[in-house]
PDB file of N, CA and C in Angstrom:
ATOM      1  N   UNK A 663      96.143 224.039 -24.411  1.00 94.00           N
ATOM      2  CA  UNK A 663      96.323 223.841 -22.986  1.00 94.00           C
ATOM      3  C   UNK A 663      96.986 225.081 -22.384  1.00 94.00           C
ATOM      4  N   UNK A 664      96.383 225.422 -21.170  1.00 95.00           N
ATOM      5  CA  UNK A 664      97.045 226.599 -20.291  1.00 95.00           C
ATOM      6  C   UNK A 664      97.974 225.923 -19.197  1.00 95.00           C
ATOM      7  N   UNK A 665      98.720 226.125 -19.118  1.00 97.00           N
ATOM      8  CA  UNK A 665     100.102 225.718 -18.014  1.00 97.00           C
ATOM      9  C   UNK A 665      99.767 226.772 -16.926  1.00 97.00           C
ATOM     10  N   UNK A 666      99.393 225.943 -15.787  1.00 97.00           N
ATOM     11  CA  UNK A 666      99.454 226.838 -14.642  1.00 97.00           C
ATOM     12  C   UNK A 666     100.431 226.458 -13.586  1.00 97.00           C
ATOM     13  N   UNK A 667     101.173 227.883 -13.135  1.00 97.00           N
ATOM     14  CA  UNK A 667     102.752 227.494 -11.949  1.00 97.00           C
ATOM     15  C   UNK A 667     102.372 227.832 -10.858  1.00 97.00           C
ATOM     16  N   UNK A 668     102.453 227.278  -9.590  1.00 96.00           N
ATOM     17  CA  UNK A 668     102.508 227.488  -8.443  1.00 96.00           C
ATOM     18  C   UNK A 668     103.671 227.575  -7.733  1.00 96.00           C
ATOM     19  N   UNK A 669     103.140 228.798  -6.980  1.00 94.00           N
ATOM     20  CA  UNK A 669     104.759 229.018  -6.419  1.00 94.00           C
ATOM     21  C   UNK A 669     104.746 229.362  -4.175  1.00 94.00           C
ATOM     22  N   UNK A 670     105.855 228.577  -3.550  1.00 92.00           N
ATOM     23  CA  UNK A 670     105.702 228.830  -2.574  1.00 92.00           C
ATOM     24  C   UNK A 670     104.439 228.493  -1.651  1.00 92.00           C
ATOM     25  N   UNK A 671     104.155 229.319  -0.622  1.00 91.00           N
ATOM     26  CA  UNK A 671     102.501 228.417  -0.001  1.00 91.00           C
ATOM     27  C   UNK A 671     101.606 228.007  -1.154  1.00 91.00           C
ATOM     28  N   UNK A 672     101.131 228.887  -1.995  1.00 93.00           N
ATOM     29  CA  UNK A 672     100.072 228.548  -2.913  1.00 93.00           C
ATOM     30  C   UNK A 672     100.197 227.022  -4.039  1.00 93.00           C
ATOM     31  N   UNK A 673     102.265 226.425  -3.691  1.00 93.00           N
ATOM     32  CA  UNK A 673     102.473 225.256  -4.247  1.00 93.00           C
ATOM     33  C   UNK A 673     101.853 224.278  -3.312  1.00 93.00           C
ATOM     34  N   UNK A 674     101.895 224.448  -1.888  1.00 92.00           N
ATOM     35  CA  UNK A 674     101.416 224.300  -0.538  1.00 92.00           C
ATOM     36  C   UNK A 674     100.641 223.654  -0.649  1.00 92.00           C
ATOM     37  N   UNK A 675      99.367 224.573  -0.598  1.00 91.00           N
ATOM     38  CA  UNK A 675      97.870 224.943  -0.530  1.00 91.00           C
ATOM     39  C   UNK A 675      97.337 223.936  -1.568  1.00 91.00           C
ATOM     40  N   UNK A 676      97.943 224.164  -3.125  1.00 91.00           N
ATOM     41  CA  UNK A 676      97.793 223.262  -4.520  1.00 91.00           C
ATOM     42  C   UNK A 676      98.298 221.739  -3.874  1.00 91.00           C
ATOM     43  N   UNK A 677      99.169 221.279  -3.318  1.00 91.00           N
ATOM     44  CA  UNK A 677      99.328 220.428  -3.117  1.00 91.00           C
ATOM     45  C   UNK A 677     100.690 219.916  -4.674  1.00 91.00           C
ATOM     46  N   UNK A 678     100.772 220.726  -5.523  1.00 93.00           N
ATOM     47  CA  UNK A 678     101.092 220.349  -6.427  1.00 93.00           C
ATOM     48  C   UNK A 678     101.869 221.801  -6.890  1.00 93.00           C
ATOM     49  N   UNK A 679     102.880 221.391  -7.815  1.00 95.00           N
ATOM     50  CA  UNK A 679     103.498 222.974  -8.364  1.00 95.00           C
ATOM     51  C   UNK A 679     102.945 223.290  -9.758  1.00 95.00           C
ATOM     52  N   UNK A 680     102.583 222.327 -10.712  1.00 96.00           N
ATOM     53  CA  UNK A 680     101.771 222.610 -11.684  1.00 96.00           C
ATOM     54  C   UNK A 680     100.486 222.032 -12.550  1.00 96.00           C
ATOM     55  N   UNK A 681      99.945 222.531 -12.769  1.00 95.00           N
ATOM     56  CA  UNK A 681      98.627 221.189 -13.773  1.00 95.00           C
ATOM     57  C   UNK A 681      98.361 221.933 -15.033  1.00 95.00           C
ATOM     58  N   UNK A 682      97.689 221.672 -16.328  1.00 96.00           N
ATOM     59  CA  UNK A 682      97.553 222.588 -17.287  1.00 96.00           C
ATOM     60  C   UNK A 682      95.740 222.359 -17.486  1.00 96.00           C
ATOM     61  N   UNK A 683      95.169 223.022 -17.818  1.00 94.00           N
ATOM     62  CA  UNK A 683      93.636 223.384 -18.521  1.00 94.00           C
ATOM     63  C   UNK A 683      93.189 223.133 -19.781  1.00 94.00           C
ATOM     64  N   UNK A 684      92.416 223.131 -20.125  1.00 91.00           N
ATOM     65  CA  UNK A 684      92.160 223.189 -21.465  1.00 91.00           C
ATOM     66  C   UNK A 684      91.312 224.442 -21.644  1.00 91.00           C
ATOM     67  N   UNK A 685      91.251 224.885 -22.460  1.00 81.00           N
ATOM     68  CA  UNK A 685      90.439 226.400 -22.585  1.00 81.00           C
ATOM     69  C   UNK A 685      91.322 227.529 -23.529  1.00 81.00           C
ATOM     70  N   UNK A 686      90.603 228.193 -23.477  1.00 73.00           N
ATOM     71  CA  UNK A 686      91.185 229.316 -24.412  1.00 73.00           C
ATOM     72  C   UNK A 686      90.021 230.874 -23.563  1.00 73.00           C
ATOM     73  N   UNK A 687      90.869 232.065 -23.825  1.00 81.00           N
ATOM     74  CA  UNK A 687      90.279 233.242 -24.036  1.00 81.00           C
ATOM     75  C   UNK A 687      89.739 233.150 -22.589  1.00 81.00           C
ATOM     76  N   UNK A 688      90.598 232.833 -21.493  1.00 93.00           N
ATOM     77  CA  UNK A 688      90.371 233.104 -20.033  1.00 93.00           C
ATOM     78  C   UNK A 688      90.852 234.542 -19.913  1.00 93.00           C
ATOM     79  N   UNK A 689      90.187 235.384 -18.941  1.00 96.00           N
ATOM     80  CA  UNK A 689      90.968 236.719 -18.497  1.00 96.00           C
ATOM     81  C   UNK A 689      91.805 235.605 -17.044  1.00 96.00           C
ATOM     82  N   UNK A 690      92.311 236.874 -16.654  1.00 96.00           N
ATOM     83  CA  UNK A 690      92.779 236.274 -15.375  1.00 96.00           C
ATOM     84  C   UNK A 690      92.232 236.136 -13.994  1.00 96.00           C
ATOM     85  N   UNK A 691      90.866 237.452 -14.178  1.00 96.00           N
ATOM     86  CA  UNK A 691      90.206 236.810 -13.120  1.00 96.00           C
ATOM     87  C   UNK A 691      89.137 235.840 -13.024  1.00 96.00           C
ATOM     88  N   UNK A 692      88.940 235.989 -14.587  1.00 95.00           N
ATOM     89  CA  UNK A 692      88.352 234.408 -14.403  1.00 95.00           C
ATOM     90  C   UNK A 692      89.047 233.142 -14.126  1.00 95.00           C
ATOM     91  N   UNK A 693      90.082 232.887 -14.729  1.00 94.00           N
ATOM     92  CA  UNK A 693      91.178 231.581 -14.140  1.00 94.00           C
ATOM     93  C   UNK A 693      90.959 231.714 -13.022  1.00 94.00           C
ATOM     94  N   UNK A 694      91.375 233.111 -12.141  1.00 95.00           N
ATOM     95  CA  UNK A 694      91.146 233.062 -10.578  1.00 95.00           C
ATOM     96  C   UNK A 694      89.723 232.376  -9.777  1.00 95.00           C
ATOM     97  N   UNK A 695      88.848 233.033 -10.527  1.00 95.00           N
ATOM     98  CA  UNK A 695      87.425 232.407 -10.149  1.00 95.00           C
ATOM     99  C   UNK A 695      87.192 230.648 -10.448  1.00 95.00           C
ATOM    100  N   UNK A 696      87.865 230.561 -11.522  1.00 94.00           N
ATOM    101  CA  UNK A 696      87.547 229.189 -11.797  1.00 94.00           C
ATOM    102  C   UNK A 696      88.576 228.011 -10.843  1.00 94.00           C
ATOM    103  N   UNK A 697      89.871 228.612 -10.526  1.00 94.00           N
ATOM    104  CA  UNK A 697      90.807 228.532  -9.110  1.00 94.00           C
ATOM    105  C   UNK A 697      89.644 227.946  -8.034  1.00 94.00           C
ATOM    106  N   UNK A 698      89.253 228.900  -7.556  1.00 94.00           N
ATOM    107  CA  UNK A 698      88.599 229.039  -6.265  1.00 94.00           C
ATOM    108  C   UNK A 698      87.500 228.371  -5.843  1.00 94.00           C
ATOM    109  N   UNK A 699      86.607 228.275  -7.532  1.00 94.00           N
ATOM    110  CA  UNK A 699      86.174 227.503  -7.449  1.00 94.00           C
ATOM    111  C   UNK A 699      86.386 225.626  -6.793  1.00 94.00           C
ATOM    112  N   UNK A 700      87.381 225.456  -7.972  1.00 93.00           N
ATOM    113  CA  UNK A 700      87.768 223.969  -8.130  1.00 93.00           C
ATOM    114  C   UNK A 700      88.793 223.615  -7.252  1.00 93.00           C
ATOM    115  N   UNK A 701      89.346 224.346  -6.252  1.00 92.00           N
ATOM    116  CA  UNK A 701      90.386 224.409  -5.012  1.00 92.00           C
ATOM    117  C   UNK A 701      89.775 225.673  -4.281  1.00 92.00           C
ATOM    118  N   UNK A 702      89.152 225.427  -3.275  1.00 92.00           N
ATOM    119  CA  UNK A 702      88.726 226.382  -2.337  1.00 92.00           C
ATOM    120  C   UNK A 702      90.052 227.011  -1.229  1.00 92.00           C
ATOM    121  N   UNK A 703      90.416 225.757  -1.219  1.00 92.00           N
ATOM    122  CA  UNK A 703      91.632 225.913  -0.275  1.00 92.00           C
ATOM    123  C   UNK A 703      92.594 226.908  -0.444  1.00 92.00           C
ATOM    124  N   UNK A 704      92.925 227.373  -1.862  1.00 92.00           N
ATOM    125  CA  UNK A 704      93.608 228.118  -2.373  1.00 92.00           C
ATOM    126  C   UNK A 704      93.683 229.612  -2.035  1.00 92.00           C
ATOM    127  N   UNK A 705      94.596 230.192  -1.669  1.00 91.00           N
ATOM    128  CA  UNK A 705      94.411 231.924  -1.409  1.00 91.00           C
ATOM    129  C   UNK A 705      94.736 232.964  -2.327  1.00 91.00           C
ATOM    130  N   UNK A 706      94.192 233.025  -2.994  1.00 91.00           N
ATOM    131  CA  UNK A 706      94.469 234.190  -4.409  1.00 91.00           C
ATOM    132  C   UNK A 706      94.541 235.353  -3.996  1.00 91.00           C
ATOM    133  N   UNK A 707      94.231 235.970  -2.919  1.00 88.00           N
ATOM    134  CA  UNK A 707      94.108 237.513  -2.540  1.00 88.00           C
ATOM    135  C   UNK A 707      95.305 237.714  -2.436  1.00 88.00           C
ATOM    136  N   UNK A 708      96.083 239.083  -2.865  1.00 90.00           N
ATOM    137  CA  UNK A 708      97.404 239.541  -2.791  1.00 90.00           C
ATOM    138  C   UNK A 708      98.045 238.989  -3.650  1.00 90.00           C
ATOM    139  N   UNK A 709      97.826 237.846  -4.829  1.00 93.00           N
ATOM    140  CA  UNK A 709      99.209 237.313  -5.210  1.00 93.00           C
ATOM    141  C   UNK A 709      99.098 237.979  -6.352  1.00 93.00           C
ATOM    142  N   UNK A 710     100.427 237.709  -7.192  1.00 95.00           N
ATOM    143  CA  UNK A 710     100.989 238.090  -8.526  1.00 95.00           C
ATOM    144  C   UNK A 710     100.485 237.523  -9.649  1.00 95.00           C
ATOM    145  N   UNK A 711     100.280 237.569 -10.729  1.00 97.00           N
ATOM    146  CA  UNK A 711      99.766 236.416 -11.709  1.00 97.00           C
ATOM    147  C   UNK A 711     100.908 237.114 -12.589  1.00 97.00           C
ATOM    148  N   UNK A 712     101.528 235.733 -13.612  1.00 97.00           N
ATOM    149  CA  UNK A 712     102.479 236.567 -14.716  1.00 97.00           C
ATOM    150  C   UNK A 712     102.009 235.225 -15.898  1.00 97.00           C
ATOM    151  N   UNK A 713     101.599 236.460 -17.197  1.00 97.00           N
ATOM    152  CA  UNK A 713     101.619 235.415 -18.356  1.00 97.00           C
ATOM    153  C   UNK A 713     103.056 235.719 -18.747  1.00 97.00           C
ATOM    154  N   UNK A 714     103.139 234.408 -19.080  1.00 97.00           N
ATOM    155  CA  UNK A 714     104.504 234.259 -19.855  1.00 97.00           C
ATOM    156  C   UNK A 714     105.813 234.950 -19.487  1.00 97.00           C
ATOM    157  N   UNK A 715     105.538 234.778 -17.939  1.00 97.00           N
ATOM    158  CA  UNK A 715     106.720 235.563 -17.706  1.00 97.00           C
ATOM    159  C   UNK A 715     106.680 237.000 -17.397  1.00 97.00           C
ATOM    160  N   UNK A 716     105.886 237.713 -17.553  1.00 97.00           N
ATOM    161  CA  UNK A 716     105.252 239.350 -17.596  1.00 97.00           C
ATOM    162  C   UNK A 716     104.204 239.231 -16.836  1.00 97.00           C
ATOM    163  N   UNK A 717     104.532 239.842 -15.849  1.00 97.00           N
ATOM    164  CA  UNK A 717     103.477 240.569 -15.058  1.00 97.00           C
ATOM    165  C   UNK A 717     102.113 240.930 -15.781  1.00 97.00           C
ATOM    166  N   UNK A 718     100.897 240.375 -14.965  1.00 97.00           N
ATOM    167  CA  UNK A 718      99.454 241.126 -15.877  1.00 97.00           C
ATOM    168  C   UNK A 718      98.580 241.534 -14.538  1.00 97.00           C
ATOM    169  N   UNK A 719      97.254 242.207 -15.566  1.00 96.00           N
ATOM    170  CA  UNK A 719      96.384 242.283 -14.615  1.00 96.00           C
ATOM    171  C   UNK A 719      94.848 241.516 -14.624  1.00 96.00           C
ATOM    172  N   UNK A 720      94.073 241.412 -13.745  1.00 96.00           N
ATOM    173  CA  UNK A 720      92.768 240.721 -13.969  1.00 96.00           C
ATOM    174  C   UNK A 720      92.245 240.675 -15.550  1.00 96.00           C
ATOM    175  N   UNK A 721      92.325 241.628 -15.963  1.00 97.00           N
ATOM    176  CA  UNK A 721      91.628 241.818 -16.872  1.00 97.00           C
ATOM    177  C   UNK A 721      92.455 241.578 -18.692  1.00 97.00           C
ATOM    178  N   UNK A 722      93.901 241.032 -18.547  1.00 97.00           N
ATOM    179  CA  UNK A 722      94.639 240.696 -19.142  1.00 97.00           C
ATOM    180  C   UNK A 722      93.966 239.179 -19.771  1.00 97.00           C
ATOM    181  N   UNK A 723      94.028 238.398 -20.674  1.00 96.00           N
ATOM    182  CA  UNK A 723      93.595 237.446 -22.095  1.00 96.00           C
ATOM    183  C   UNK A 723      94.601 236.303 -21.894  1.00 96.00           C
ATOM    184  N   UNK A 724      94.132 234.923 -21.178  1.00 96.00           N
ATOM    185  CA  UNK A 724      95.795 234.213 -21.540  1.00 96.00           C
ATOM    186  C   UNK A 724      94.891 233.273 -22.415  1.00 96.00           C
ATOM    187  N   UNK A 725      95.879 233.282 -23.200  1.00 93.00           N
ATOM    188  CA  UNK A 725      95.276 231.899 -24.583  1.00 93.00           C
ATOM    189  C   UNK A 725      96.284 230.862 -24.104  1.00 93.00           C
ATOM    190  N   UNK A 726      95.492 230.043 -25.431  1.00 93.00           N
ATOM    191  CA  UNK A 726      95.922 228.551 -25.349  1.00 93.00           C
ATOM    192  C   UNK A 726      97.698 228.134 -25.862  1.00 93.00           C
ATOM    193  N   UNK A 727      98.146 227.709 -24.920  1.00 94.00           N
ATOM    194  CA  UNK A 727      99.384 227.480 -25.101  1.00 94.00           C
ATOM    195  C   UNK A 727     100.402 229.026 -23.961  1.00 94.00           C
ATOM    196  N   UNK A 728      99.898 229.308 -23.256  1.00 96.00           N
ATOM    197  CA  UNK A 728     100.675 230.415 -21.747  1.00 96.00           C
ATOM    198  C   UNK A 728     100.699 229.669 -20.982  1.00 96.00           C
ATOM    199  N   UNK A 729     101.350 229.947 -19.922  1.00 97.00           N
ATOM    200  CA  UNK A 729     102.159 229.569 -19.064  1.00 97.00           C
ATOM    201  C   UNK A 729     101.924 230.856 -18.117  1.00 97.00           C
ATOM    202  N   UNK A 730     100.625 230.296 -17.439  1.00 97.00           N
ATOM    203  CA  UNK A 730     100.486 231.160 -15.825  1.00 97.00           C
ATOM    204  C   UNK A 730     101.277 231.058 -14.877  1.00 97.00           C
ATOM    205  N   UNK A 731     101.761 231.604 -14.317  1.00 97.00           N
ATOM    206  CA  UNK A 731     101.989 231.793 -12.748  1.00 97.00           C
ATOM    207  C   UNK A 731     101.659 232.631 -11.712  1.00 97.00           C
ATOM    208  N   UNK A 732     101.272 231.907 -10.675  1.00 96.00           N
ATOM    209  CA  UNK A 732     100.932 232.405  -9.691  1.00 96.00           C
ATOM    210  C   UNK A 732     101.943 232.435  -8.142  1.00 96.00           C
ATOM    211  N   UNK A 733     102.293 233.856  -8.048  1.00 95.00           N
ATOM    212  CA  UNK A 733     102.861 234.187  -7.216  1.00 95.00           C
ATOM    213  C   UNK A 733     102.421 234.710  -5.605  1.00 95.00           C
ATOM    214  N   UNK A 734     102.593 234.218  -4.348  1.00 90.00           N
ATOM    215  CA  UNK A 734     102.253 234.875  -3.407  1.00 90.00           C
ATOM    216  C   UNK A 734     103.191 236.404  -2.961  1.00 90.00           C
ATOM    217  N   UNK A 735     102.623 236.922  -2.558  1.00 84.00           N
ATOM    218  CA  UNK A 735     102.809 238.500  -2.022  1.00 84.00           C
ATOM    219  C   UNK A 735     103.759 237.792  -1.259  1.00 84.00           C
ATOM    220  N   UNK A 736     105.665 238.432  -1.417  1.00 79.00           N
ATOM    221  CA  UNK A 736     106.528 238.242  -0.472  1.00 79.00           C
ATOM    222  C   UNK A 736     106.715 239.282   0.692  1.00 79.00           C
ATOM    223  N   UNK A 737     107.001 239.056   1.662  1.00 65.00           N
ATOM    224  CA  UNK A 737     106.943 239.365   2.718  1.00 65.00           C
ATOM    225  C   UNK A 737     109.021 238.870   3.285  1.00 65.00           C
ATOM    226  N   UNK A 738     109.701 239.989   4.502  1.00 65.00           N
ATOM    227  CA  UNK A 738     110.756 240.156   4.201  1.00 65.00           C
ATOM    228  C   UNK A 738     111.109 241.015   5.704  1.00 65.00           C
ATOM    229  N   UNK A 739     112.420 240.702   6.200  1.00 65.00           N
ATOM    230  CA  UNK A 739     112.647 241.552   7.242  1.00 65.00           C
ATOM    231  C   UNK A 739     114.352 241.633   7.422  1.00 65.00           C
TER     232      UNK A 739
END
């Protein structure tokens, strides 16, 4: 199972702060795609993704048993 975190609007948007997957050998922009798919509502552009705590990029591997999060782009004045 993949643990996915929502954080801020995108907890919002989810309606929810977390749910987990089943799957293995997702990159991250596929999770994203598969996101967008299955919640349209959702806004992925600009945000952060961190496996396990560490910052990644699209093209980063989360296996079975990580703990995604998804962060929105903060904004500040």
């Amino acid at each position: 199972m993949i643990k996915l975190l929502f954080f801020a609007q995108l907890q919002e948007q989810m309606g929810q702060h977390s749910f987990e997957i089943e799957g293995a050998n997702y990159t991250v922009q596929r999770l994203k795609e598969f996101l967008l798919k299955e919640y349209p509502m959702i806004n992925l552009q600009h945000s952060m993704v961190a496996i396990n705590e560490q910052f990644s990029s699209d093209n980063d591997l989360v296996q079975d048993g990580d703990i995604v999060a998804f962060l929105p782009p903060v904004s500040g004045g």
